[in-house]
Tab-separated table of C-alpha atoms and ligand atoms in Angstrom:
chain	number	residue	atom	x	y	z
A	3	MET	CA	69.751	-37.624	149.109
A	4	ALA	CA	73.333	-36.395	149.367
A	5	ASP	CA	74.562	-33.643	147.049
A	6	ARG	CA	76.091	-34.986	143.867
A	7	ARG	CA	79.855	-35.375	144.145
A	8	LYS	CA	81.694	-32.693	142.203
A	9	THR	CA	83.540	-34.256	139.299
A	10	ARG	CA	85.347	-33.046	136.237
A	11	GLN	CA	83.157	-32.837	133.200
A	12	LEU	CA	83.876	-34.283	129.802
A	13	VAL	CA	81.907	-34.262	126.584
A	14	LEU	CA	81.610	-36.933	123.947
A	15	GLY	CA	79.803	-37.039	120.642
A	16	ASP	CA	79.438	-34.807	117.628
A	17	GLU	CA	76.753	-32.965	115.660
A	18	ALA	CA	75.515	-36.098	113.909
A	19	HIS	CA	75.287	-38.259	117.030
A	20	GLY	CA	74.518	-35.624	119.646
A	21	PHE	CA	76.735	-34.451	122.493
A	22	VAL	CA	76.629	-36.125	125.896
A	23	ARG	CA	78.203	-34.517	128.954
A	24	ILE	CA	79.470	-36.792	131.713
A	25	GLY	CA	80.282	-35.477	135.175
A	26	GLY	CA	80.068	-32.021	136.666
A	27	ASP	CA	76.486	-30.768	136.654
A	28	ALA	CA	75.418	-33.034	133.766
A	29	PRO	CA	72.452	-35.339	134.371
A	30	VAL	CA	73.437	-38.943	135.067
A	31	SER	CA	73.633	-40.575	131.647
A	32	VAL	CA	72.486	-44.065	130.711
A	33	GLN	CA	74.600	-46.483	128.730
A	34	SER	CA	74.064	-49.924	127.319
A	35	MET	CA	75.958	-52.340	125.126
A	36	THR	CA	74.980	-54.221	122.012
A	37	SER	CA	74.706	-57.997	122.199
A	38	THR	CA	75.137	-58.567	118.454
A	39	TYR	CA	78.343	-58.949	116.405
A	40	THR	CA	79.650	-55.521	115.495
A	41	HIS	CA	80.821	-56.813	112.105
A	42	ASP	CA	77.203	-57.734	111.303
A	43	VAL	CA	76.553	-54.121	110.350
A	44	ALA	CA	72.803	-54.186	109.657
A	45	THR	CA	71.971	-56.096	112.865
A	46	CYS	CA	74.304	-53.950	114.944
A	47	VAL	CA	72.830	-50.707	113.582
A	48	ARG	CA	69.319	-52.009	114.304
A	49	GLU	CA	70.223	-52.816	117.883
A	50	ILE	CA	71.980	-49.489	118.490
A	51	GLN	CA	68.948	-47.611	117.204
A	52	LYS	CA	66.618	-49.753	119.324
A	53	LEU	CA	68.667	-48.855	122.398
A	54	ALA	CA	68.687	-45.186	121.421
A	55	ALA	CA	64.891	-45.270	120.987
A	56	ALA	CA	64.582	-46.825	124.460
A	57	GLY	CA	66.495	-43.835	125.864
A	58	ALA	CA	70.177	-44.860	125.909
A	59	ASP	CA	72.408	-41.788	125.832
A	60	ILE	CA	75.509	-43.766	124.834
A	61	VAL	CA	75.918	-47.238	123.295
A	62	ARG	CA	79.008	-49.427	123.556
A	63	VAL	CA	80.026	-52.048	121.029
A	64	ALA	CA	82.609	-54.823	121.280
A	65	VAL	CA	85.488	-54.717	118.798
A	66	PRO	CA	87.403	-57.962	119.345
A	67	GLU	CA	88.585	-58.242	115.745
A	68	ARG	CA	89.723	-56.006	112.939
A	69	LYS	CA	86.542	-56.748	110.994
A	70	ASP	CA	84.630	-55.138	113.891
A	71	THR	CA	86.585	-51.886	113.794
A	72	GLU	CA	86.244	-51.934	109.981
A	73	ALA	CA	82.481	-52.228	110.420
A	74	LEU	CA	82.439	-49.110	112.611
A	75	LYS	CA	83.049	-46.980	109.525
A	76	GLU	CA	79.756	-48.237	108.096
A	77	ILE	CA	77.877	-48.244	111.389
A	78	LEU	CA	78.655	-44.714	112.556
A	79	PRO	CA	76.938	-42.843	109.697
A	80	GLN	CA	73.767	-44.886	110.291
A	81	VAL	CA	73.275	-44.323	114.031
A	82	THR	CA	72.203	-41.358	116.123
A	83	VAL	CA	73.901	-41.851	119.520
A	84	PRO	CA	77.569	-41.571	120.529
A	85	ILE	CA	79.363	-44.911	120.260
A	86	VAL	CA	81.991	-46.343	122.596
A	87	ALA	CA	84.440	-49.015	121.408
A	88	ASP	CA	85.057	-51.681	124.031
A	89	VAL	CA	88.704	-52.718	123.781
A	90	HIS	CA	90.338	-55.693	125.478
A	91	PHE	CA	93.793	-57.175	124.874
A	92	HIS	CA	94.545	-55.476	121.528
A	93	PHE	CA	95.500	-51.819	121.685
A	94	GLN	CA	95.412	-51.775	117.864
A	95	ARG	CA	91.614	-52.174	118.032
A	96	ALA	CA	91.493	-48.913	119.973
A	97	LEU	CA	93.595	-47.114	117.347
A	98	GLU	CA	91.436	-48.516	114.530
A	99	ALA	CA	88.212	-47.564	116.328
A	100	ILE	CA	89.489	-44.022	116.919
A	101	ASP	CA	90.392	-43.807	113.256
A	102	ALA	CA	86.876	-45.004	112.342
A	103	GLY	CA	85.408	-42.104	114.334
A	104	VAL	CA	84.091	-43.591	117.608
A	105	HIS	CA	83.303	-41.147	120.375
A	106	LYS	CA	84.910	-42.875	123.344
A	107	ILE	CA	87.210	-45.785	124.098
A	108	ARG	CA	86.906	-48.227	126.977
A	109	LEU	CA	90.214	-49.791	128.013
A	110	ASN	CA	90.823	-52.509	130.543
A	111	PRO	CA	94.129	-52.107	132.366
A	112	GLY	CA	93.914	-55.751	133.392
A	113	ASN	CA	94.594	-56.955	129.887
A	114	ILE	CA	96.658	-54.265	128.156
A	115	GLN	CA	99.886	-54.378	130.100
A	116	ASP	CA	102.247	-52.551	127.769
A	117	ARG	CA	102.245	-48.941	128.908
A	118	ALA	CA	103.768	-47.688	125.647
A	119	GLN	CA	100.744	-49.097	123.823
A	120	VAL	CA	98.397	-47.362	126.228
A	121	LYS	CA	100.257	-44.108	125.587
A	122	ASP	CA	99.730	-44.547	121.843
A	123	VAL	CA	96.000	-44.830	122.474
A	124	ILE	CA	96.072	-41.753	124.709
A	125	GLN	CA	97.820	-39.727	121.998
A	126	ALA	CA	95.321	-40.845	119.357
A	127	CYS	CA	92.410	-39.934	121.668
A	128	ARG	CA	93.927	-36.552	122.458
A	129	ALA	CA	94.276	-35.782	118.741
A	130	LYS	CA	90.579	-36.455	118.195
A	131	LYS	CA	89.350	-35.150	121.591
A	132	ILE	CA	87.990	-38.552	122.559
A	133	PRO	CA	87.621	-39.534	126.228
A	134	ILE	CA	88.679	-42.890	127.644
A	135	ARG	CA	86.993	-45.041	130.265
A	136	ILE	CA	89.333	-46.971	132.476
A	137	GLY	CA	87.376	-50.068	133.402
A	138	VAL	CA	88.938	-52.083	136.205
A	139	ASN	CA	86.615	-55.077	136.423
A	140	GLU	CA	87.090	-57.477	139.282
A	141	GLY	CA	87.248	-60.474	136.958
A	142	SER	CA	90.131	-59.256	134.819
A	143	ILE	CA	92.115	-56.832	136.950
A	144	VAL	CA	93.852	-59.408	139.097
A	145	GLU	CA	96.541	-61.490	137.468
A	146	ARG	CA	95.437	-64.821	138.822
A	147	LYS	CA	98.879	-66.321	139.402
A	148	ASP	CA	99.865	-63.199	141.296
A	149	LYS	CA	96.762	-63.168	143.450
A	150	GLN	CA	98.117	-64.898	146.553
A	151	LYS	CA	101.205	-62.688	146.620
A	152	ARG	CA	99.168	-59.513	146.177
A	153	MET	CA	96.754	-60.663	148.857
A	154	LYS	CA	99.617	-60.921	151.359
A	155	GLU	CA	101.083	-57.570	150.371
A	156	LEU	CA	97.877	-55.612	150.298
A	157	GLY	CA	95.474	-57.485	152.528
A	158	GLN	CA	96.081	-55.306	155.551
A	159	VAL	CA	94.954	-52.057	153.986
A	160	PHE	CA	91.270	-52.890	154.271
A	161	SER	CA	91.690	-55.725	156.772
A	162	ASN	CA	88.276	-55.072	158.298
A	163	HIS	CA	86.560	-55.262	154.978
A	164	LYS	CA	85.044	-58.481	153.665
A	165	HIS	CA	86.756	-57.837	150.336
A	166	GLY	CA	89.841	-56.132	151.766
A	167	TYR	CA	92.499	-57.636	149.524
A	168	LEU	CA	90.503	-57.261	146.331
A	169	LEU	CA	89.653	-53.683	147.153
A	170	SER	CA	93.342	-52.993	147.750
A	171	ILE	CA	94.348	-54.596	144.465
A	172	ILE	CA	91.757	-52.668	142.488
A	173	LEU	CA	92.752	-49.347	144.038
A	174	THR	CA	96.453	-50.047	143.547
A	175	LYS	CA	95.966	-51.098	139.937
A	176	LEU	CA	93.822	-48.077	139.277
A	177	GLU	CA	96.435	-45.775	140.757
A	178	GLU	CA	99.168	-47.340	138.595
A	179	TYR	CA	97.022	-46.944	135.533
A	180	ILE	CA	95.919	-43.399	136.208
A	181	GLU	CA	99.595	-42.490	136.598
A	182	VAL	CA	100.113	-43.394	132.938
A	183	PHE	CA	97.369	-40.955	131.963
A	184	ALA	CA	98.703	-38.300	134.343
A	185	GLU	CA	102.196	-38.623	132.835
A	186	GLU	CA	100.609	-37.819	129.488
A	187	ASN	CA	98.627	-34.984	131.085
A	188	PHE	CA	95.435	-36.620	129.806
A	189	HIS	CA	92.438	-36.101	132.047
A	190	ASP	CA	89.422	-36.857	129.843
A	191	ILE	CA	88.859	-40.090	131.697
A	192	VAL	CA	85.976	-41.885	133.335
A	193	ILE	CA	86.578	-44.619	135.903
A	194	SER	CA	84.652	-47.816	136.529
A	195	ALA	CA	85.291	-50.656	138.986
A	196	LYS	CA	82.646	-53.285	138.432
A	197	SER	CA	82.111	-56.555	140.236
A	198	ILE	CA	79.319	-59.088	140.580
A	199	ASP	CA	79.225	-58.453	144.322
A	200	PRO	CA	76.938	-55.527	145.189
A	201	GLN	CA	78.706	-54.849	148.492
A	202	PHE	CA	82.060	-54.751	146.761
A	203	VAL	CA	80.693	-52.364	144.149
A	204	ILE	CA	79.545	-50.001	146.893
A	205	ALA	CA	82.895	-50.227	148.701
A	206	ALA	CA	85.023	-49.818	145.574
A	207	TYR	CA	83.201	-46.784	144.171
A	208	THR	CA	82.992	-45.179	147.601
A	209	GLU	CA	86.781	-45.458	148.043
A	210	ILE	CA	87.496	-44.323	144.473
A	211	SER	CA	85.216	-41.310	144.919
A	212	LYS	CA	87.427	-40.178	147.845
A	213	LEU	CA	90.606	-40.449	145.776
A	214	TYR	CA	89.773	-38.925	142.380
A	215	ASP	CA	87.546	-36.254	140.914
A	216	TYR	CA	87.149	-38.054	137.609
A	217	PRO	CA	83.568	-38.953	136.694
A	218	LEU	CA	82.483	-42.464	137.658
A	219	HIS	CA	80.701	-45.004	135.473
A	220	LEU	CA	78.670	-47.241	137.789
A	221	GLY	CA	77.812	-50.839	137.090
A	222	VAL	CA	77.491	-54.362	138.415
A	223	THR	CA	79.028	-56.791	135.998
A	224	HIS	CA	77.531	-60.179	135.104
A	225	ALA	CA	74.456	-59.387	137.136
A	226	GLY	CA	72.494	-62.238	135.550
A	227	PRO	CA	69.117	-62.236	133.833
A	228	LYS	CA	66.804	-59.288	134.296
A	229	GLU	CA	64.622	-61.195	136.763
A	230	THR	CA	67.392	-61.478	139.371
A	231	GLY	CA	69.952	-59.048	137.969
A	232	ALA	CA	67.660	-56.094	138.598
A	233	ILE	CA	67.935	-56.388	142.372
A	234	ARG	CA	71.664	-57.150	142.234
A	235	SER	CA	72.132	-53.969	140.194
A	236	VAL	CA	69.758	-51.392	141.585
A	237	VAL	CA	70.661	-51.966	145.234
A	238	PRO	CA	74.328	-50.869	144.895
A	239	LEU	CA	73.679	-48.340	142.130
A	240	GLY	CA	70.785	-46.837	144.062
A	241	HIS	CA	72.901	-46.702	147.217
A	242	LEU	CA	75.773	-44.948	145.451
A	243	LEU	CA	73.531	-42.513	143.584
A	244	LEU	CA	71.705	-41.635	146.806
A	245	ASN	CA	75.109	-40.823	148.257
A	246	GLY	CA	75.879	-38.494	145.370
A	247	ILE	CA	78.265	-40.923	143.652
A	248	GLY	CA	77.961	-41.764	139.949
A	249	ASP	CA	77.915	-39.777	136.721
A	250	THR	CA	76.900	-42.394	134.177
A	251	ILE	CA	75.423	-45.867	134.674
A	252	ARG	CA	75.018	-49.157	132.922
A	253	ILE	CA	72.828	-51.947	134.196
A	254	SER	CA	74.023	-55.274	132.731
A	255	TYR	CA	71.590	-58.116	132.098
A	256	ALA	CA	71.844	-61.478	130.393
A	257	SER	CA	68.676	-60.402	128.566
A	258	ASP	CA	67.658	-57.988	125.821
A	259	PRO	CA	69.723	-54.823	126.541
A	260	VAL	CA	66.616	-52.681	126.059
A	261	TYR	CA	65.685	-53.792	129.592
A	262	GLU	CA	69.018	-52.394	130.800
A	263	VAL	CA	68.092	-48.979	129.458
A	264	GLU	CA	64.509	-49.055	130.723
A	265	ASP	CA	65.532	-50.087	134.235
A	266	ALA	CA	68.451	-47.645	134.422
A	267	LEU	CA	66.145	-44.801	133.409
A	268	GLU	CA	63.469	-45.876	135.877
A	269	LEU	CA	66.079	-45.930	138.645
A	270	LEU	CA	67.153	-42.391	137.778
A	271	TYR	CA	63.537	-41.213	137.493
A	272	ILE	CA	62.491	-42.533	140.882
A	273	LEU	CA	65.605	-41.027	142.495
A	274	GLY	CA	64.772	-37.685	140.899
A	275	LEU	CA	68.054	-37.657	138.978
A	276	ARG	CA	66.469	-37.441	135.538
A	277	GLU	CA	63.358	-35.785	134.227
A	278	ARG	CA	60.913	-38.511	133.321
A	279	LYS	CA	60.050	-39.010	129.655
A	280	GLY	CA	56.830	-40.853	128.957
A	281	ALA	CA	54.103	-41.986	131.330
A	282	GLU	CA	54.626	-43.182	134.875
A	283	LEU	CA	52.528	-46.232	135.676
A	284	ILE	CA	51.476	-47.256	139.153
A	285	ALA	CA	49.339	-50.325	139.750
A	286	CYS	CA	48.053	-52.216	142.755
A	287	PRO	CA	49.443	-55.687	143.476
A	288	THR	CA	45.873	-57.087	143.596
A	289	CYS	CA	44.397	-59.123	146.412
A	290	GLY	CA	41.354	-61.217	147.176
A	291	ARG	CA	39.076	-58.303	146.289
A	292	ILE	CA	40.038	-58.262	142.640
A	293	GLN	CA	37.245	-58.781	140.104
A	294	VAL	CA	39.014	-58.108	136.798
A	295	ASP	CA	42.172	-59.547	135.231
A	296	LEU	CA	44.373	-56.732	136.502
A	297	PHE	CA	47.755	-58.329	135.718
A	298	THR	CA	46.928	-58.589	132.021
A	299	LEU	CA	45.346	-55.141	132.001
A	300	THR	CA	48.400	-53.571	133.668
A	301	GLN	CA	50.802	-55.082	131.132
A	302	GLN	CA	48.594	-53.972	128.246
A	303	VAL	CA	48.373	-50.463	129.678
A	304	ARG	CA	52.157	-50.367	130.162
A	305	LEU	CA	52.851	-51.264	126.534
A	306	LYS	CA	50.271	-48.845	125.152
A	307	LEU	CA	51.521	-45.983	127.308
A	308	LYS	CA	55.062	-46.655	126.087
A	309	GLU	CA	53.893	-46.411	122.482
A	310	GLU	CA	51.486	-43.494	122.725
A	311	ILE	CA	52.342	-41.197	125.614
A	312	ARG	CA	55.185	-38.694	125.404
A	313	LEU	CA	54.525	-36.690	128.548
A	314	PRO	CA	55.205	-37.821	132.138
A	315	ILE	CA	51.510	-38.420	132.844
A	316	LYS	CA	50.968	-40.413	136.023
A	317	VAL	CA	48.550	-43.268	135.411
A	318	ALA	CA	47.118	-45.476	138.177
A	319	VAL	CA	45.563	-48.890	137.591
A	320	MET	CA	43.752	-49.967	140.754
A	321	GLY	CA	41.977	-53.232	141.412
A	322	CYS	CA	39.196	-51.835	143.568
A	323	ILE	CA	37.929	-48.823	145.452
A	324	VAL	CA	39.038	-49.995	148.912
A	325	ASN	CA	42.538	-48.514	148.902
A	326	GLY	CA	42.577	-47.397	145.303
A	327	PRO	CA	41.547	-43.752	145.633
A	328	GLY	CA	44.064	-43.032	148.387
A	329	GLU	CA	46.903	-44.773	146.590
A	330	ALA	CA	46.026	-43.229	143.238
A	331	GLU	CA	45.960	-39.719	144.629
A	332	GLY	CA	48.261	-37.570	142.590
A	333	ALA	CA	47.666	-39.655	139.458
A	334	ASP	CA	46.544	-37.680	136.430
A	335	VAL	CA	44.541	-40.570	135.049
A	336	ALA	CA	43.237	-43.430	137.199
A	337	ILE	CA	41.087	-46.469	136.763
A	338	PHE	CA	39.373	-48.315	139.620
A	339	ALA	CA	38.118	-51.755	138.742
A	340	GLY	CA	35.064	-53.455	140.151
A	341	ASP	CA	32.924	-56.372	139.132
A	342	ARG	CA	34.061	-56.717	135.504
A	343	ARG	CA	33.941	-52.922	135.166
A	344	GLY	CA	36.187	-49.938	135.567
A	345	ILE	CA	35.600	-46.326	136.504
A	346	ILE	CA	38.054	-43.879	134.961
A	347	TYR	CA	39.066	-40.556	136.478
A	348	VAL	CA	41.058	-37.738	134.896
A	349	GLN	CA	42.561	-35.377	137.458
A	350	GLY	CA	39.936	-36.326	139.999
A	351	GLU	CA	36.933	-36.041	137.688
A	352	ARG	CA	35.019	-39.153	136.794
A	353	VAL	CA	34.870	-39.468	133.013
A	354	ALA	CA	33.700	-43.024	132.323
A	355	ASN	CA	32.328	-46.264	133.709
A	356	VAL	CA	32.978	-49.062	131.225
A	357	PRO	CA	32.862	-52.872	131.088
A	358	GLU	CA	36.177	-54.722	131.537
A	359	GLU	CA	36.734	-55.356	127.821
A	360	GLN	CA	36.624	-51.608	127.110
A	361	ILE	CA	38.863	-50.449	129.953
A	362	LEU	CA	42.133	-50.498	127.985
A	363	GLU	CA	40.779	-48.641	124.977
A	364	LYS	CA	38.934	-46.030	127.042
A	365	LEU	CA	41.835	-45.490	129.437
A	366	LEU	CA	44.224	-44.922	126.550
A	367	GLU	CA	41.761	-42.591	124.849
A	368	GLU	CA	41.541	-40.515	128.036
A	369	CYS	CA	45.344	-40.500	128.435
A	370	LYS	CA	45.791	-39.257	124.872
A	371	ALA	CA	43.073	-36.635	125.245
A	372	PHE	CA	44.683	-35.444	128.482
A	373	GLN	CA	48.113	-35.355	126.824
A	374	SER	CA	46.691	-33.133	124.038
A	375	LYS	CA	45.105	-30.828	126.619
A	376	VAL	CA	48.439	-30.469	128.433
A	377	GLU	CA	50.232	-29.785	125.156
A	378	ARG	CA	47.654	-27.113	124.291
A	379	GLY	CA	48.240	-25.538	127.713
A	380	GLU	CA	44.682	-26.319	128.899
A	381	ALA	CA	45.788	-28.638	131.736
A	382	LYS	CA	48.840	-29.122	133.895
A	383	LEU	CA	50.462	-32.371	134.917
A	384	GLY	CA	50.011	-33.312	138.565
A	385	GLU	CA	47.370	-30.663	139.170
A	386	LYS	CA	44.434	-32.430	140.724
A	387	LYS	CA	41.203	-30.460	140.415
A	388	VAL	CA	39.024	-32.340	142.901
A	389	ASP	CA	39.564	-35.178	145.344
A	390	ILE	CA	38.740	-38.592	144.042
A	391	ILE	CA	35.512	-39.586	145.713
A	392	PRO	CA	35.298	-43.348	146.009
A	393	PRO	CA	32.426	-44.608	143.864
A	394	ASP	CA	29.553	-46.425	145.493
A	395	PRO	CA	30.808	-50.010	145.267
A	396	ILE	CA	27.502	-51.750	144.773
A	397	GLY	CA	25.706	-49.158	142.733
A	398	GLU	CA	28.448	-48.459	140.216
A	399	LEU	CA	31.087	-51.120	140.302
A	400	GLY	CA	28.930	-54.112	141.053
A	401	SER	CA	29.179	-56.634	143.788
A	402	GLY	CA	32.604	-55.853	145.272
A	403	TYR	CA	31.428	-55.347	148.827
A	404	ALA	CA	28.303	-57.438	148.331
A	405	LYS	CA	30.488	-60.405	147.458
A	406	ILE	CA	32.627	-59.913	150.528
A	407	GLU	CA	29.548	-59.510	152.668
A	408	ASN	CA	27.926	-62.622	151.215
A	409	GLU	CA	31.088	-64.592	151.809
A	410	ALA	CA	31.242	-63.311	155.367
A	411	ARG	CA	27.589	-64.205	155.818
A	412	GLY	CA	28.272	-67.675	154.379
A	413	ARG	CA	31.121	-68.172	156.797
A	414	ALA	CA	28.921	-67.054	159.680
A	415	LEU	CA	26.169	-69.453	158.627
A	416	ASN	CA	28.717	-72.286	158.471
A	417	VAL	CA	29.759	-71.508	162.023
A	418	ILE	CA	26.115	-71.511	163.190
A	419	ARG	CA	25.523	-74.843	161.426
B	19	SF4	S1	43.495	-51.657	145.291
B	19	SF4	FE1	41.935	-53.132	145.978
B	19	SF4	S2	42.365	-54.994	144.776
B	19	SF4	FE2	44.192	-53.713	144.677
B	19	SF4	S3	45.456	-54.473	146.362
B	19	SF4	FE3	44.344	-52.681	147.124
B	19	SF4	S4	42.526	-53.584	148.103
B	19	SF4	FE4	43.382	-55.189	146.777
């Protein structure tokens, strides 16, 4: 992985909502956005707190109308994470949100054209020490009627690039906009340049990272439902983060935003950019050797671990003992399934052999007991005491190999017949 790009650092938040640093040596932060109406205070507060509980560092809310910025005054005292007001078209919403006490403003240069209005927002943010994100989304940055003209003017700059003209427009627009902030000597800004096209996202952020030292907010906009949006999002975000680019991220799904937070955190965990909180689950994909309902078991284990385990305990759920021990090596707690049974290991020591219906309960019990031992200082995470010795498949886990052998014998007999 490349070294993280050096960026300016800014801080948002307050005592009541916590402080979040973005840029510089701060860990990459995770953001999400509510999907409820901001003026529906109780529902909005519930969703913000749900996102905070899932691990969101910052939550953004839409404020399209005055009743939404009014609601912020009631929402802010009830939530525990810094809140960003998402402003489009109406600069007054930004001023009202700042007055209500939000911690950051997101502005879209594509739809607030009047520079004097932008300067009013900058002054109000300066007075309250609130940073601003300049979000230049592909969908709204280009004035559509002007597109052909701009394409001709700017198309040559990145003529070899698939998205040359769009990249040029975004960079030009961004430059024009940043000039407004520079004229006001305001530098508490974060930049984003989202698109639905992963390759464009990579190109845009890569170019922006060469031009400015402001922190970058990474994202793929309108990525779709979680099922397909995950790949569309993590490919470009992972690429950029591996190249040291990105200070804060939002994954956007047309699904419950809690998934956005969970997947963004998982991405940062697996890239080693954040210290994992909670258990890490690995599980085999299953194959023709499987003799328990491993898909159901894995989902049940995942949900229970989320509820009960605070420490980054590595838990492996393996369908059999063929590849299981090797692949589960390094796991603190592992289960290897056999013929309607499961053998459980804790740091390489076998602790139980239970029927399928007891696997979940016993595995969780062992995870919790191990967590307590670690918290008491009697065990260390990731410290394997002995190698996992594969159990005897027939003697302990039932007919795993016997079944395969019998099938093989059956096939052989069929050939002879
Ligand atoms: S652990 Fe066993 S059941 Fe799971 S994929 Fe590997 S060989 Fe198949």
